[in-house]
XYZ file of C-alpha atoms in Angstrom:
684
model
C 117.247 137.765 31.497
C 114.944 138.135 34.446
C 113.036 135.718 36.305
C 109.462 136.709 36.930
C 106.799 135.022 39.128
C 103.163 135.572 37.832
C 100.785 134.471 40.626
C 97.576 135.667 38.630
C 96.706 137.815 41.772
C 95.078 141.097 40.604
C 96.569 144.006 42.499
C 94.430 146.669 40.927
C 91.229 146.866 43.040
C 90.819 149.691 45.573
C 90.596 149.062 49.329
C 89.850 151.367 51.952
C 92.815 151.336 54.256
C 95.247 148.841 55.613
C 92.642 146.803 57.550
C 90.546 146.121 54.469
C 93.678 145.214 52.396
C 94.783 142.576 54.853
C 91.240 141.125 55.076
C 90.871 140.908 51.270
C 94.188 140.308 49.827
C 96.619 137.290 50.312
C 99.517 139.694 51.450
C 102.124 136.930 51.192
C 101.230 136.386 47.431
C 100.900 139.944 46.922
C 104.344 140.815 48.395
C 105.745 137.726 46.505
C 104.335 138.947 43.098
C 105.420 142.506 43.804
C 109.033 141.652 44.453
C 109.309 139.315 41.484
C 107.649 141.820 39.167
C 110.034 144.581 40.399
C 113.095 142.448 40.046
C 112.254 141.750 36.445
C 111.702 145.345 35.645
C 113.125 147.382 38.549
C 111.974 151.076 38.798
C 114.792 152.968 40.294
C 113.254 156.370 41.355
C 115.679 159.180 40.962
C 118.471 157.204 39.618
C 119.907 158.278 36.182
C 119.819 155.771 33.377
C 123.104 154.856 32.036
C 123.545 154.960 28.226
C 122.413 151.974 26.353
C 124.788 151.638 23.528
C 128.407 152.478 22.719
C 131.282 151.567 20.432
C 132.749 147.992 21.313
C 135.712 148.306 23.577
C 137.101 144.964 24.575
C 136.927 141.295 24.394
C 137.872 138.229 26.658
C 135.982 140.106 29.377
C 139.109 141.518 30.851
C 140.214 138.146 32.103
C 143.506 136.301 32.174
C 142.565 132.686 33.050
C 144.990 130.638 35.216
C 146.750 127.843 33.796
C 145.291 124.682 33.478
C 141.727 125.749 34.097
C 138.753 123.396 33.608
C 135.144 123.676 34.328
C 133.480 120.553 35.701
C 130.301 119.100 34.507
C 127.345 119.561 37.023
C 127.011 115.773 37.308
C 130.728 115.624 38.959
C 131.443 115.407 42.681
C 130.525 118.519 44.674
C 131.500 119.515 48.222
C 128.652 122.215 48.641
C 125.577 123.721 47.257
C 124.764 127.482 47.690
C 121.285 128.753 48.132
C 119.185 131.106 50.404
C 115.916 131.189 52.121
C 112.944 133.338 51.157
C 113.172 136.636 53.031
C 110.305 139.091 53.812
C 111.662 142.677 53.651
C 110.153 145.592 55.707
C 110.982 149.354 56.323
C 112.697 149.313 59.760
C 109.780 151.279 61.223
C 107.234 148.824 59.819
C 108.693 145.424 60.602
C 106.016 142.538 60.455
C 103.369 144.964 58.985
C 102.344 143.023 55.818
C 101.042 146.242 54.091
C 104.447 147.571 53.761
C 107.507 146.170 52.104
C 111.099 147.075 51.190
C 113.138 146.384 47.748
C 116.743 146.155 48.709
C 119.011 148.173 46.521
C 122.466 148.503 48.245
C 124.107 148.093 51.474
C 121.134 147.980 53.737
C 119.136 150.710 51.881
C 115.945 149.947 50.089
C 113.099 151.523 48.185
C 110.166 151.516 50.389
C 106.526 150.751 49.516
C 103.054 150.768 50.992
C 100.132 148.747 49.815
C 97.097 151.048 49.178
C 95.040 149.432 46.182
C 98.450 148.450 44.954
C 102.214 148.820 46.015
C 103.176 152.505 46.014
C 106.683 153.779 46.444
C 107.103 156.332 49.132
C 110.735 156.679 50.164
C 114.243 155.484 50.477
C 115.391 154.175 53.794
C 116.640 151.382 55.968
C 115.035 148.055 55.947
C 114.910 144.737 57.916
C 115.166 141.332 56.277
C 113.454 138.346 58.186
C 113.546 134.762 56.925
C 110.149 133.631 56.028
C 109.090 130.655 58.371
C 105.367 130.545 57.416
C 103.697 127.381 56.109
C 103.682 128.703 52.493
C 104.519 126.159 49.962
C 106.765 128.624 48.282
C 108.917 129.301 51.368
C 109.178 125.504 52.279
C 110.876 124.855 48.895
C 114.048 126.592 50.133
C 114.260 124.424 53.216
C 113.596 121.139 51.430
C 116.648 122.042 49.166
C 118.869 122.478 52.197
C 117.714 118.981 53.491
C 118.394 117.377 49.926
C 121.646 118.796 49.717
C 122.759 117.182 53.009
C 121.141 113.967 51.912
C 123.373 114.153 48.749
C 126.467 114.125 50.951
C 127.312 117.795 50.445
C 127.348 120.770 52.829
C 124.527 123.333 52.467
C 125.727 126.909 52.332
C 123.025 129.279 53.095
C 123.259 132.926 52.599
C 121.537 134.962 55.467
C 121.160 138.736 55.936
C 122.584 138.427 59.395
C 124.308 135.618 61.067
C 121.676 135.676 63.863
C 119.202 134.605 61.132
C 121.017 131.172 61.190
C 119.198 130.295 64.426
C 115.865 130.994 62.745
C 116.894 128.913 59.670
C 118.084 125.945 61.887
C 114.891 125.972 64.113
C 112.749 126.026 60.962
C 114.495 122.953 59.707
C 114.173 121.179 62.982
C 110.310 121.997 62.937
C 109.972 120.607 59.568
C 111.834 117.419 60.583
C 114.613 118.240 58.082
C 118.355 117.731 58.229
C 120.357 120.485 59.880
C 123.601 119.227 60.856
C 125.784 119.905 57.820
C 124.868 123.698 57.127
C 127.061 126.663 57.025
C 126.031 130.254 56.704
C 127.141 133.082 54.428
C 126.459 136.614 55.682
C 125.402 139.215 53.356
C 122.871 141.281 51.805
C 120.673 140.056 48.780
C 118.035 140.958 46.409
C 116.471 137.742 45.643
C 117.047 133.925 45.535
C 118.077 133.044 41.918
C 121.579 131.911 42.927
C 122.210 129.720 39.762
C 121.934 133.127 37.758
C 123.907 135.424 40.103
C 126.233 132.966 41.730
C 129.835 132.069 40.335
C 130.714 129.533 37.898
C 133.367 127.449 39.825
C 136.235 125.631 38.134
C 139.673 123.948 38.768
C 142.995 125.262 37.706
C 146.665 124.498 38.176
C 148.555 121.121 38.996
C 146.817 120.887 42.285
C 143.299 121.275 40.788
C 142.849 124.447 42.915
C 139.318 125.778 43.040
C 138.278 129.287 41.849
C 135.247 131.110 40.787
C 134.460 132.916 37.590
C 132.337 135.882 38.543
C 130.250 137.038 35.608
C 128.265 140.278 36.023
C 124.660 139.831 36.928
C 122.187 142.176 35.232
C 121.917 145.902 36.371
C 119.809 146.670 39.398
C 120.456 143.591 41.421
C 123.901 144.583 42.991
C 123.406 142.607 46.281
C 122.947 139.383 44.420
C 125.831 140.285 42.307
C 127.926 140.348 45.341
C 127.317 136.694 46.178
C 130.792 135.633 44.780
C 132.540 138.154 46.967
C 130.777 136.894 50.089
C 131.820 133.274 49.183
C 135.557 134.425 48.596
C 135.541 136.476 51.795
C 133.815 133.733 54.090
C 134.571 130.597 52.340
C 137.972 131.232 51.077
C 137.469 130.450 47.337
C 139.343 132.709 44.890
C 137.031 135.021 42.878
C 138.022 136.216 39.402
C 135.490 138.991 38.090
C 134.756 139.609 34.534
C 132.630 142.399 32.740
C 130.749 139.840 30.737
C 127.027 140.025 31.693
C 125.852 136.463 31.919
C 123.560 134.199 33.997
C 124.450 130.731 35.299
C 121.143 129.211 34.291
C 122.267 129.871 30.583
C 125.411 127.817 31.059
C 125.900 124.273 30.135
C 129.296 122.905 29.977
C 130.508 119.223 29.070
C 133.409 119.142 31.532
C 135.900 118.879 28.610
C 136.068 122.631 27.374
C 132.809 122.964 25.439
C 130.353 125.561 26.673
C 126.716 125.814 25.354
C 124.429 128.800 25.891
C 121.551 130.743 24.177
C 122.141 133.791 22.095
C 120.168 135.950 24.756
C 123.673 136.621 26.050
C 124.250 138.877 22.948
C 121.714 141.549 23.868
C 122.750 141.383 27.562
C 126.279 142.585 26.452
C 125.530 145.201 23.519
C 124.699 148.196 26.340
C 127.094 149.906 28.552
C 124.950 149.856 31.664
C 127.074 148.275 34.381
C 125.725 147.231 37.949
C 124.552 149.697 40.349
C 127.150 151.310 42.640
C 127.366 154.108 45.556
C 129.783 155.478 48.153
C 128.588 153.316 50.885
C 126.857 155.921 52.935
C 124.684 158.323 50.751
C 121.874 156.807 48.906
C 121.880 159.945 46.680
C 125.090 158.862 44.922
C 123.451 155.450 43.792
C 124.112 155.311 40.066
C 125.000 152.654 37.217
C 128.594 152.007 36.499
C 129.732 151.657 32.971
C 130.822 148.404 31.277
C 132.120 147.811 27.790
C 129.823 147.221 24.954
C 130.643 143.999 23.080
C 129.784 142.942 19.460
C 128.461 139.264 18.990
C 131.752 138.058 17.990
C 133.427 139.371 21.014
C 130.907 137.914 23.261
C 131.484 134.566 21.745
C 135.264 135.115 21.775
C 135.092 135.864 25.495
C 133.315 132.805 26.450
C 135.517 130.580 24.360
C 138.530 132.246 26.061
C 136.867 131.707 29.633
C 134.929 128.528 29.432
C 134.805 127.071 25.940
C 138.452 126.543 24.496
C 137.510 123.558 22.705
C 134.138 124.734 21.302
C 131.602 127.407 22.238
C 127.938 127.134 20.893
C 125.293 129.804 21.202
C 121.829 128.509 20.390
C 118.616 130.256 19.355
C 116.729 131.492 22.451
C 113.266 130.134 23.565
C 110.770 132.917 23.440
C 108.032 131.604 25.649
C 109.961 130.241 28.762
C 109.058 132.935 31.330
C 111.473 135.465 29.921
C 114.589 133.677 30.841
C 116.129 132.409 27.501
C 118.128 129.974 29.520
C 119.274 126.648 28.166
C 118.715 124.917 31.576
C 114.953 124.903 31.122
C 115.275 122.112 28.287
C 118.788 120.587 28.490
C 121.403 119.094 30.867
C 124.000 116.487 30.548
C 124.498 113.302 32.563
C 128.279 112.964 31.651
C 130.738 114.267 28.857
C 128.875 111.986 26.186
C 125.208 112.454 26.784
C 122.482 115.077 26.914
C 119.199 114.743 28.446
C 116.427 116.790 26.924
C 112.994 117.779 27.902
C 111.115 117.448 24.733
C 107.580 119.017 24.095
C 105.066 116.421 22.795
C 103.988 116.722 19.083
C 100.602 118.169 20.176
C 102.552 121.463 20.692
C 104.368 121.254 17.142
C 102.726 124.598 16.232
C 104.474 126.438 19.135
C 107.467 128.529 18.320
C 109.453 126.911 21.165
C 108.655 123.531 19.967
C 110.262 124.277 16.461
C 113.298 125.961 18.235
C 113.844 123.035 20.551
C 113.658 120.487 17.756
C 116.433 122.450 15.907
C 118.518 123.258 19.016
C 118.478 119.386 20.014
C 119.407 118.441 16.479
C 122.347 120.964 16.772
C 123.496 119.768 20.014
C 123.489 116.057 18.992
C 125.531 116.641 15.876
C 128.361 118.334 17.941
C 131.361 116.216 18.720
C 132.326 114.961 22.050
C 136.021 115.057 23.157
C 136.220 111.599 21.835
C 135.236 112.535 18.213
C 131.641 110.928 18.328
C 128.369 112.744 18.182
C 126.749 113.527 21.494
C 124.283 111.065 22.706
C 120.938 111.857 23.819
C 118.059 110.748 26.240
C 114.751 112.411 26.704
C 112.518 113.153 29.604
C 108.701 113.983 29.588
C 107.170 117.340 29.613
C 104.813 118.583 32.496
C 101.059 119.086 32.328
C 98.685 121.437 33.781
C 97.263 120.778 37.344
C 94.538 118.717 36.085
C 96.938 116.450 33.747
C 95.639 118.096 30.710
C 97.783 119.627 27.901
C 98.642 123.497 28.106
C 95.961 125.226 26.145
C 98.323 127.484 24.253
C 102.126 128.674 24.110
C 100.859 131.920 25.724
C 99.231 130.061 28.657
C 102.235 127.978 29.393
C 104.594 131.136 29.285
C 102.368 133.312 31.568
C 101.100 130.832 34.000
C 103.426 127.795 34.093
C 106.786 127.520 32.478
C 107.253 124.176 34.053
C 110.158 121.700 33.169
C 111.461 118.604 34.801
C 114.982 119.556 33.338
C 115.546 122.395 35.991
C 116.974 120.098 38.611
C 120.273 120.036 40.534
C 122.885 117.100 40.781
C 124.320 116.660 44.322
C 126.764 113.789 43.874
C 124.484 110.608 43.778
C 121.273 112.519 44.226
C 119.035 114.847 41.934
C 116.871 117.497 43.685
C 113.889 117.041 41.247
C 111.053 119.560 40.711
C 107.636 118.194 40.578
C 104.324 119.885 40.201
C 102.045 118.247 42.854
C 102.185 117.627 46.655
C 105.024 114.917 47.586
C 103.857 112.293 50.055
C 106.065 109.388 51.083
C 108.658 110.529 48.466
C 106.104 110.650 45.352
C 104.201 113.323 43.691
C 100.556 112.641 44.355
C 99.079 113.610 40.943
C 98.941 110.566 38.701
C 100.199 112.254 35.630
C 103.123 113.853 37.789
C 103.906 110.521 39.293
C 104.044 108.736 36.074
C 106.450 111.186 34.480
C 108.502 111.166 37.670
C 108.775 107.468 37.239
C 110.085 108.065 33.618
C 112.862 110.298 34.891
C 114.353 107.254 36.809
C 115.023 105.731 33.468
C 116.786 108.704 31.970
C 118.989 109.001 35.285
C 119.828 105.492 36.174
C 121.040 104.900 39.715
C 120.352 108.534 40.991
C 118.341 108.889 44.085
C 115.681 111.555 43.238
C 114.427 113.927 45.986
C 111.075 115.479 44.746
C 110.111 118.974 45.849
C 106.645 120.316 44.709
C 107.521 123.668 42.975
C 103.935 124.485 41.642
C 104.288 127.495 43.618
C 107.036 128.766 41.228
C 104.631 128.473 38.347
C 105.198 131.226 35.785
C 108.583 132.096 37.210
C 110.795 130.393 34.300
C 112.692 128.566 36.854
C 112.866 126.074 39.752
C 115.382 124.044 41.644
C 118.338 124.655 39.255
C 117.777 128.299 39.224
C 117.920 128.517 43.078
C 121.105 126.405 43.683
C 124.752 126.676 42.866
C 127.316 123.857 42.995
C 130.708 124.238 44.711
C 132.983 121.430 43.261
C 134.733 118.877 45.521
C 138.373 119.247 46.684
C 141.140 116.888 45.114
C 138.667 115.615 42.393
C 139.270 112.384 40.567
C 138.616 113.097 37.096
C 137.428 110.178 34.931
C 136.707 110.954 31.277
C 135.466 107.982 29.352
C 133.744 107.248 26.053
C 130.996 104.854 27.100
C 129.552 101.747 25.497
C 125.778 101.766 25.211
C 123.090 100.299 23.115
C 123.315 97.563 20.465
C 126.952 96.812 19.680
C 127.172 93.548 17.580
C 130.340 94.821 16.127
C 131.988 93.679 19.416
C 130.713 90.037 18.984
C 133.992 88.656 17.900
C 136.522 90.623 20.146
C 136.636 92.750 23.198
C 135.206 95.878 24.319
C 138.170 97.972 25.046
C 137.444 100.323 28.027
C 139.553 103.350 28.004
C 139.692 106.293 30.567
C 141.640 109.251 31.207
C 142.053 109.438 34.899
C 143.825 112.215 37.001
C 144.108 113.480 40.449
C 146.242 115.885 42.232
C 147.670 113.306 44.592
C 148.231 110.604 41.916
C 146.209 107.727 40.762
C 146.742 104.604 42.767
C 144.587 102.228 40.779
C 141.751 101.960 38.129
C 139.399 98.925 37.678
C 136.456 98.078 35.484
C 133.688 95.976 36.892
C 131.278 94.222 34.677
C 128.452 91.686 34.835
C 126.349 89.812 32.369
C 122.521 89.249 32.112
C 121.875 90.850 35.655
C 124.066 88.413 37.415
C 125.041 89.021 41.063
C 128.624 88.230 39.875
C 130.776 91.255 39.139
C 133.957 90.490 37.306
C 136.969 92.600 37.793
C 139.172 93.949 34.912
C 142.295 95.900 36.028
C 142.793 98.948 34.012
C 146.453 99.587 33.336
C 148.268 102.891 32.464
C 148.821 102.850 28.589
C 151.669 105.494 28.743
C 149.450 107.722 26.609
C 149.291 110.797 29.001
C 146.699 109.792 31.712
C 145.056 107.053 29.901
C 144.244 103.647 31.463
C 142.728 100.705 29.635
C 141.234 97.280 30.146
C 139.080 94.936 28.163
C 135.584 93.312 28.524
C 135.847 89.864 26.586
C 132.691 90.035 24.653
C 133.368 86.996 22.495
C 134.116 84.905 25.456
C 131.020 86.163 27.265
C 128.850 85.204 24.197
C 130.317 81.772 24.344
C 129.344 81.365 27.923
C 125.616 82.215 27.677
C 122.678 80.071 26.437
C 121.227 82.653 24.276
C 122.512 84.392 21.243
C 123.006 87.807 22.845
C 124.189 89.257 26.071
C 123.347 92.239 28.232
C 126.579 93.681 29.665
C 126.759 96.216 32.485
C 129.920 97.787 33.662
C 131.450 100.799 35.591
C 134.834 102.040 36.269
C 136.329 102.778 39.827
C 139.415 104.874 40.346
C 141.337 105.457 43.574
C 143.771 108.351 44.442
C 146.932 108.258 46.486
C 145.173 110.716 48.811
C 142.657 107.812 49.909
C 139.628 108.896 47.609
C 137.586 106.567 45.522
C 135.089 107.532 42.727
C 133.167 105.562 40.245
C 131.981 106.338 36.750
C 129.172 106.804 36.590
C 128.950 108.359 39.946
C 125.831 106.450 41.221
C 127.228 103.030 40.208
C 126.693 101.775 43.644
C 123.107 102.541 43.271
C 122.481 100.789 39.908
C 123.638 103.574 37.676
C 125.824 101.404 35.351
C 126.535 101.737 31.540
C 124.540 99.010 29.641
C 125.329 97.624 26.148
C 124.342 94.442 24.216
C 126.199 92.086 22.089
C 125.317 89.081 20.162
C 122.524 88.679 17.405
C 118.799 87.585 17.158
C 117.767 89.993 19.990
C 114.033 89.343 20.899
C 113.340 93.056 20.273
C 115.379 96.109 19.382
C 116.623 97.809 22.524
C 115.269 101.469 22.081
C 117.686 104.061 23.629
C 115.806 107.109 22.992
C 111.982 107.227 23.894
C 109.421 108.647 21.490
C 107.624 111.344 23.209
C 104.248 109.912 22.205
C 104.802 106.954 24.334
C 105.638 107.337 28.002
C 107.167 104.659 30.298
C 105.358 102.084 32.301
C 104.419 102.866 36.025
C 104.642 101.355 38.295
C 107.749 99.570 37.236
C 108.243 96.972 38.615
C 104.739 96.082 38.683
C 102.775 93.516 40.769
C 99.084 94.105 39.887
C 99.003 96.394 36.885
C 101.177 98.776 34.857
C 100.097 101.917 33.141
C 101.597 103.815 30.239
C 100.488 107.262 28.885
C 100.169 107.332 25.102
C 99.309 110.176 22.830
C 97.405 108.853 19.880
C 96.416 112.227 18.409
C 93.700 111.838 16.002
C 93.695 108.192 16.329
C 96.021 105.145 15.630
C 95.859 101.348 15.511
C 98.612 99.125 17.236
C 99.411 95.568 17.522
C 100.454 95.008 21.134
C 102.608 92.018 21.934
C 104.206 91.412 25.417
C 107.511 89.229 24.920
C 109.741 87.799 27.403
C 113.673 87.813 27.126
C 113.562 84.473 25.324
C 111.449 85.874 22.547
C 108.159 84.147 23.741
C 105.039 85.875 23.354
C 103.176 86.009 26.637
C 100.258 88.180 25.515
C 98.765 89.537 22.317
C 96.160 92.227 21.709
C 95.100 95.148 19.707
C 94.970 98.762 20.600
C 92.779 101.314 18.706
C 92.060 104.693 20.213
C 92.531 108.338 19.866
C 93.689 111.336 22.053
C 95.896 110.928 25.186
C 95.208 107.779 26.989
C 96.409 105.675 29.792
C 96.879 101.952 28.572
C 96.802 99.503 31.406
C 98.279 95.975 31.464
C 97.018 93.482 33.949
C 100.224 91.901 35.170
C 98.526 89.084 37.405
C 98.668 86.673 34.544
C 102.361 87.218 33.865
C 105.086 85.393 35.547
C 108.019 87.233 37.325
C 110.455 88.557 35.079
C 111.433 91.126 32.387
C 109.213 91.673 29.413
C 109.408 93.971 26.205
C 106.035 95.474 25.443
C 106.133 95.909 21.593
C 103.607 98.433 20.079
C 103.463 98.014 16.211
C 101.719 100.511 14.302
C 99.695 100.029 11.108
C 101.996 102.374 9.316
C 105.101 100.370 10.219
C 105.907 102.367 13.344
C 107.432 100.199 16.205
C 107.742 101.256 19.842
C 109.174 99.326 22.570
C 108.992 99.661 26.417
C 110.614 97.515 29.127
C 108.399 96.158 31.908
C 109.532 94.329 34.875
C 106.982 92.173 36.717
C 107.559 91.227 40.356
């Protein structure tokens, strides 16, 4: 489906000439809106329309997959992220004149437009693309992405129209005070910047974990964007494998173990026979649509299973009010092969069509099985607000003006490039509601460094950071697959937690170690993990019974991670941000002072700031009204404060922490209807 940016700028008023237009119209926004509208519903003047339907002809996308193929999860190690910068396109005889624009089609030719009370097509011809270096928030997003990629320890691969544009990009990065030392440029034409969708889906294959790209067809009319995988193959040396299946990367979610998840929007994309635009390379009069096979629903699913999902393929109902994308990346991602993280709409939107679809989809996803035979785990992150912090007035308003989501972010090793929706100052979003929800994200992605970028200028597009970036996986990956221990596990009280992991590397595995600590101690205990002889399995044990005997409480909090080294000299941890505090956490024992809540109820946010020194705040949606008994309890089970809460609507509940000693507390909200919500609070 097409990305569409709606800036709410009326382009229907009449103006008397170019001078009046420039004086009365924000031409940057006018041009941006035009290009995104046209990209979503391209009008190709004088180009015949290909047939829309035909008999089914083939399945499996015409692809023979290499032996030993596997598609890594997005949380795994990457060497590079592909993106571009925002370009201004002009007819070659009107360069820099804002009342003129060009809409690229193929090989340096474009449809040319002039603004006269609206954008009017007048010819086909040559055009010039120039990187936008204005101070527009929209343009700066792309430069911040380049900076964030480098901070995450990866190389930023930036597509430019001409290699000479690289100097412009580097100067702009310098002028913004951003990183520019680890950037490579890919030369080639482009239509837009939605590189998640048009870019390839990279995978490993063979005994040496060689890297290749699966090149799905991008939707018709965007042939230049569809060429991105070929540019990468030619200039970066990564093998490219094309398929006739029409699919977009934002609608792809894999668990790294042979399961692929998408929405059923892929069905309609593959029912017609309209392929990509093509021409003879010189005469624009030869531009036409190629043909592609029409596929039944079963053939589409079989094709995805053949390419990405040999273990399982799941196609879920499409969201209808997400800006027109139908993409799964607007509400779901995975933090490892065991756990989803979902963006869940608050109950106040329970009458929305997409709320109901989301509830069903999340229920389906969490009842599917991981490679270890367990149901997938889940965590949730908050849902954004309108600019003033209020709820969206309707599903239609959200669809037309916002389509905001915190899920549309990108993993770059130990870092997440995170969309926010207010100006960022000192590494924090400035709107109170945005900052609170941003703080909640840290709990869902423990250990990760968050790099916030204000993407409010993308409102209405149905996309943000994830949609404009594409991962290139690392060379010689150390692959660690592990069924993690999390939550309350009293069944381990009288024995050990047997930590098992499948570990592989193309140079061989030099060693695997589990590290654990108890009750936030600074002392990490090493447990060697030895090969079991069962394929690539390594195992070690955390002595839970012994740990319980050595603590002065009836329970113990255990945090652990796995470290693996290869014969090639590489070391990777699982979880990857373990060195930044991203451990697995579980509890053993009995008589816990409170239950440890793994999944947050969306009516209750998380405390911010956290840790707190003066006061801590939490957003609570009390609907038409509710009564709660509120207790602040330390880890010994002692009540430090007790009060009552009676209110209605969306409130900010504040706790004065001056009277509390430094330490960790659980704040227990006990409802009159028996409901119980628990939030962790750290006081410093």
